[in-house]
C-alpha positions as a Markdown table, in Angstrom:
| # | Residue | x | y | z |
|---|---|---|---|---|
| 1 | Met | 120.8 | 94.1 | -171.7 |
| 2 | Ala | 117.4 | 96.2 | -170.2 |
| 3 | Lys | 116.0 | 92.4 | -169.1 |
| 4 | Asn | 119.4 | 92.2 | -167.0 |
| 5 | Arg | 118.7 | 95.8 | -165.9 |
| 6 | Leu | 115.4 | 94.7 | -164.7 |
| 7 | Gly | 116.6 | 91.8 | -162.8 |
| 8 | Val | 118.9 | 94.1 | -161.3 |
| 9 | Val | 116.0 | 96.5 | -160.2 |
| 10 | Met | 113.7 | 94.1 | -159.0 |
| 11 | Ala | 116.2 | 92.6 | -156.8 |
| 12 | Glu | 117.4 | 95.8 | -155.6 |
| 13 | Ile | 113.4 | 96.4 | -154.9 |
| 14 | Gly | 112.8 | 93.0 | -153.1 |
| 15 | Glu | 115.9 | 93.9 | -150.7 |
| 16 | Lys | 114.4 | 96.9 | -149.4 |
| 17 | Phe | 110.4 | 95.9 | -149.3 |
| 18 | Leu | 111.7 | 91.5 | -148.4 |
| 19 | Pro | 112.6 | 93.0 | -144.9 |
| 20 | Leu | 109.0 | 95.0 | -144.5 |
| 21 | Trp | 106.6 | 91.9 | -145.1 |
| 22 | Val | 108.9 | 90.1 | -142.9 |
| 23 | Met | 107.7 | 92.4 | -140.0 |
| 24 | Ala | 104.4 | 93.2 | -141.4 |
| 25 | Leu | 103.6 | 89.4 | -141.5 |
| 26 | Glu | 105.0 | 88.5 | -138.6 |
| 27 | Lys | 102.8 | 90.9 | -136.7 |
| 28 | Val | 100.1 | 89.7 | -138.4 |
| 29 | Asn | 100.7 | 86.4 | -136.8 |
| 30 | Asn | 101.1 | 87.7 | -133.5 |
| 31 | Val | 97.6 | 89.3 | -133.9 |
| 32 | Leu | 96.2 | 86.2 | -135.2 |
| 33 | Asp | 98.1 | 84.2 | -132.3 |
| 34 | Phe | 96.1 | 86.2 | -129.6 |
| 35 | Val | 92.9 | 85.9 | -131.2 |
| 36 | Phe | 93.2 | 82.0 | -131.3 |
| 37 | Lys | 94.4 | 81.9 | -128.1 |
| 38 | Asn | 91.6 | 84.1 | -126.6 |
| 39 | Phe | 88.6 | 83.3 | -129.2 |
| 40 | Asp | 86.5 | 82.6 | -126.7 |
| 41 | Thr | 86.9 | 85.3 | -124.4 |
| 42 | Ile | 86.7 | 87.6 | -127.5 |
| 43 | Trp | 83.5 | 85.7 | -129.2 |
| 44 | Ala | 81.8 | 86.5 | -125.5 |
| 45 | Val | 82.4 | 90.1 | -125.4 |
| 46 | Val | 81.0 | 90.2 | -129.2 |
| 47 | Lys | 78.4 | 88.2 | -128.1 |
| 48 | Asn | 77.3 | 90.6 | -125.2 |
| 49 | Val | 77.7 | 93.9 | -127.3 |
| 50 | Gly | 75.5 | 92.8 | -129.8 |
| 51 | Ile | 73.0 | 91.6 | -127.1 |
| 52 | Ala | 73.2 | 95.1 | -125.8 |
| 53 | Leu | 72.7 | 96.9 | -129.0 |
| 54 | Gly | 69.9 | 94.9 | -129.8 |
| 55 | Val | 68.3 | 95.7 | -126.5 |
| 56 | Ala | 69.5 | 99.2 | -127.1 |
| 57 | Lys | 67.5 | 99.7 | -129.9 |
| 58 | Leu | 64.4 | 97.7 | -129.0 |
| 59 | Ala | 64.1 | 100.4 | -126.0 |
| 60 | Met | 64.7 | 102.8 | -128.5 |
| 61 | Ile | 61.6 | 101.9 | -131.0 |
| 62 | Ala | 59.6 | 101.5 | -127.8 |
| 63 | Phe | 60.1 | 104.9 | -127.0 |
| 64 | Asn | 59.8 | 106.0 | -130.5 |
| 65 | Val | 56.2 | 104.1 | -130.5 |
| 66 | Ile | 55.3 | 105.6 | -126.9 |
| 67 | Thr | 56.4 | 109.2 | -128.2 |
| 68 | Ala | 54.5 | 108.7 | -131.2 |
| 69 | Ala | 51.1 | 107.4 | -129.5 |
| 70 | Ile | 51.5 | 110.3 | -127.0 |
| 71 | Arg | 51.7 | 112.8 | -129.7 |
| 72 | Leu | 48.3 | 111.2 | -131.5 |
| 73 | Val | 46.7 | 112.0 | -127.7 |
| 74 | Gln | 47.4 | 115.4 | -127.7 |
| 75 | Leu | 45.8 | 116.2 | -130.8 |
């Protein structure tokens, strides 16, 4: 009897959550489809942002070296 009731409860839970899973997976599928179609553009943007961040980091390091040298000279 308890086993049968558990089956009914599981079926009711499935009826509630299955539509939510379908909606979520459709959205994930749409995102993956977009990424697949536009991968080259996305990759170019990511690569350019990475290069820009690298250049900014090098500029910060150079600035810190120069300011440290100026402080040493002023002592």
